[in-house]
Short mmCIF file of C-alpha atoms in Angstrom, two decimals:
data_model
loop_
_atom_site.label_atom_id
_atom_site.label_comp_id
_atom_site.label_asym_id
_atom_site.label_seq_id
_atom_site.Cartn_x
_atom_site.Cartn_y
_atom_site.Cartn_z
CA MET A 769 54.56 -81.21 36.56
CA PHE A 770 53.29 -84.04 38.72
CA GLU A 771 50.41 -83.25 41.04
CA THR A 772 49.37 -85.11 44.15
CA LEU A 773 45.69 -86.05 43.87
CA VAL A 774 44.03 -87.16 47.09
CA THR A 775 40.65 -87.83 48.63
CA VAL A 776 40.05 -86.71 52.21
CA VAL A 777 37.21 -88.11 54.29
CA GLY A 778 36.51 -86.12 57.43
CA TYR A 779 34.45 -83.39 59.07
CA VAL A 780 34.12 -79.68 58.32
CA ILE A 781 35.61 -77.88 61.35
CA THR A 782 35.03 -74.26 60.27
CA GLU A 783 32.11 -72.55 58.59
CA PRO A 784 32.84 -72.12 54.87
CA VAL A 785 34.05 -68.60 54.04
CA VAL A 786 33.13 -67.26 50.60
CA ARG A 787 34.93 -64.41 48.87
CA ASP A 788 35.30 -63.00 45.38
CA THR A 789 38.77 -62.54 43.92
CA PRO A 790 39.75 -59.26 42.20
CA ASN A 791 39.26 -60.93 38.79
CA GLY A 792 35.68 -61.92 39.66
CA ASN A 793 36.09 -65.59 40.58
CA ARG A 794 34.35 -66.91 43.67
CA VAL A 795 36.23 -69.09 46.17
CA ALA A 796 34.88 -70.90 49.22
CA SER A 797 37.29 -72.18 51.86
CA PHE A 798 36.84 -74.35 54.91
CA ARG A 799 38.98 -76.49 57.19
CA VAL A 800 38.56 -80.24 57.32
CA ALA A 801 39.82 -82.69 59.93
CA ALA A 802 40.31 -86.39 59.30
CA THR A 803 41.08 -88.78 62.14
CA SER A 804 42.33 -92.29 61.57
CA ARG A 805 40.74 -95.01 63.69
CA ARG A 806 42.03 -98.40 64.65
CA PHE A 807 40.74 -101.28 66.71
CA ASP A 808 42.66 -101.82 69.95
CA ARG A 809 42.45 -105.57 70.48
CA ASP A 810 43.64 -105.36 74.08
CA ALA A 811 40.94 -102.87 75.07
CA GLU A 812 38.48 -104.32 72.53
CA GLU A 813 37.41 -100.88 71.33
CA TRP A 814 38.00 -98.40 68.53
CA VAL A 815 40.49 -95.64 69.34
CA ASP A 816 41.41 -92.43 67.55
CA GLY A 817 44.75 -92.23 65.82
CA ALA A 818 46.57 -89.35 64.18
CA ARG A 819 44.67 -86.30 62.94
CA PHE A 820 45.09 -84.62 59.58
CA TYR A 821 44.01 -81.02 58.99
CA ALA A 822 43.74 -79.21 55.67
CA THR A 823 42.19 -76.10 54.20
CA VAL A 824 39.89 -76.97 51.31
CA ASN A 825 39.62 -74.32 48.57
CA CYS A 826 36.70 -74.56 46.14
CA TRP A 827 36.41 -72.36 43.05
CA LYS A 828 33.56 -71.02 40.89
CA ARG A 829 30.50 -73.34 40.70
CA LEU A 830 31.89 -75.66 43.36
CA ALA A 831 32.27 -72.64 45.67
CA ASP A 832 28.60 -71.79 45.19
CA GLY A 833 27.54 -75.33 46.03
CA VAL A 834 29.75 -75.54 49.10
CA ALA A 835 28.47 -72.17 50.33
CA THR A 836 24.86 -73.36 50.22
CA ALA A 837 25.23 -77.01 51.23
CA LEU A 838 27.98 -77.31 53.86
CA GLY A 839 28.37 -76.16 57.42
CA LYS A 840 30.58 -76.77 60.42
CA GLY A 841 30.31 -80.34 61.65
CA ASP A 842 29.17 -81.86 58.36
CA PRO A 843 30.81 -85.13 57.26
CA VAL A 844 32.48 -84.63 53.87
CA VAL A 845 34.44 -86.32 51.13
CA ALA A 846 36.72 -83.93 49.23
CA THR A 847 39.00 -84.76 46.34
CA GLY A 848 41.54 -82.65 44.49
CA ARG A 849 45.15 -81.49 44.35
CA LEU A 850 47.11 -81.50 47.61
CA ARG A 851 49.61 -78.70 48.13
CA THR A 852 51.67 -77.28 50.95
CA ARG A 853 52.43 -73.61 51.38
CA GLU A 854 55.05 -72.10 53.65
CA TYR A 855 54.92 -68.64 55.12
CA GLU A 856 56.74 -66.57 57.71
CA ARG A 857 55.02 -64.64 60.47
CA GLY A 858 56.89 -62.95 63.28
CA GLY A 859 60.12 -64.76 62.47
CA GLN A 860 58.41 -68.17 62.63
CA TRP A 861 58.02 -70.35 59.56
CA SER A 862 54.80 -72.35 59.23
CA THR A 863 53.49 -74.83 56.71
CA VAL A 864 49.85 -75.19 55.76
CA VAL A 865 48.25 -78.04 53.86
CA GLU A 866 45.71 -77.05 51.21
CA LEU A 867 43.43 -79.09 49.01
CA GLU A 868 42.31 -77.42 45.78
CA ALA A 869 39.08 -79.35 45.42
CA ASN A 870 37.69 -80.78 42.21
CA ALA A 871 34.68 -82.24 44.04
CA VAL A 872 33.17 -82.04 47.52
CA GLY A 873 30.19 -83.98 48.84
CA LEU A 874 28.41 -84.96 52.00
CA ASP A 875 29.58 -88.32 53.35
CA LEU A 876 26.26 -90.10 53.69
CA ALA A 877 27.95 -93.09 55.34
CA ARG A 878 28.57 -90.88 58.39
CA GLY A 879 25.08 -89.49 58.82
CA ALA A 880 21.98 -88.06 57.23
CA PRO A 881 22.34 -84.96 55.08
CA PRO A 882 21.61 -81.67 56.85
CA ALA A 883 18.79 -80.97 54.41
CA GLU A 884 17.04 -84.22 55.33
CA ASP A 885 13.61 -82.62 55.59
CA VAL A 886 13.99 -80.95 52.20
CA LEU A 887 14.96 -84.24 50.59
CA ARG A 888 11.91 -85.96 52.06
CA GLN A 889 9.63 -83.31 50.57
CA ARG A 890 10.94 -83.91 47.05
CA SER A 891 9.10 -86.71 45.31
CA VAL A 892 10.88 -89.52 43.55
CA SER A 893 9.74 -88.20 40.16
CA ASP A 894 11.21 -84.74 40.94
CA ARG A 895 14.66 -86.34 41.02
CA GLY A 896 14.18 -88.12 37.72
CA LEU A 897 14.03 -91.55 39.38
CA VAL A 898 11.54 -94.27 38.68
CA SER A 899 9.87 -95.91 41.63
CA LEU A 900 9.74 -99.68 41.45
CA PRO A 901 6.60 -101.57 42.42
CA SER A 902 6.84 -103.23 45.82
CA GLY A 903 6.56 -106.96 46.27
#
């Protein structure tokens, strides 16, 4: 079976919801929105284009990390398998887009991490990095 692997760059638009499945696995889910941008040469400004929404599902250890590190409004990069699911409610058929994530991270190109103060408190040696002499 061929799977569609994608990477979505966007913003978390719902607080992550964590639940345990009947077989004991943990899953964290949140919605992400990605908006394309383009430069309008006539107006000489950037304008928003089409929006893409998806539910991101994270399992096991990834679910634990998402539950502690992400919140609504955070910029994220999520990669995994893209799927669509159809369901019927009240005679109406709907389609949802879901991303079963392999990896999720803060998009540092779009802003500082929410735990900025915590990161500042950690020394360089705590992270296993070597500081280089200045000059």
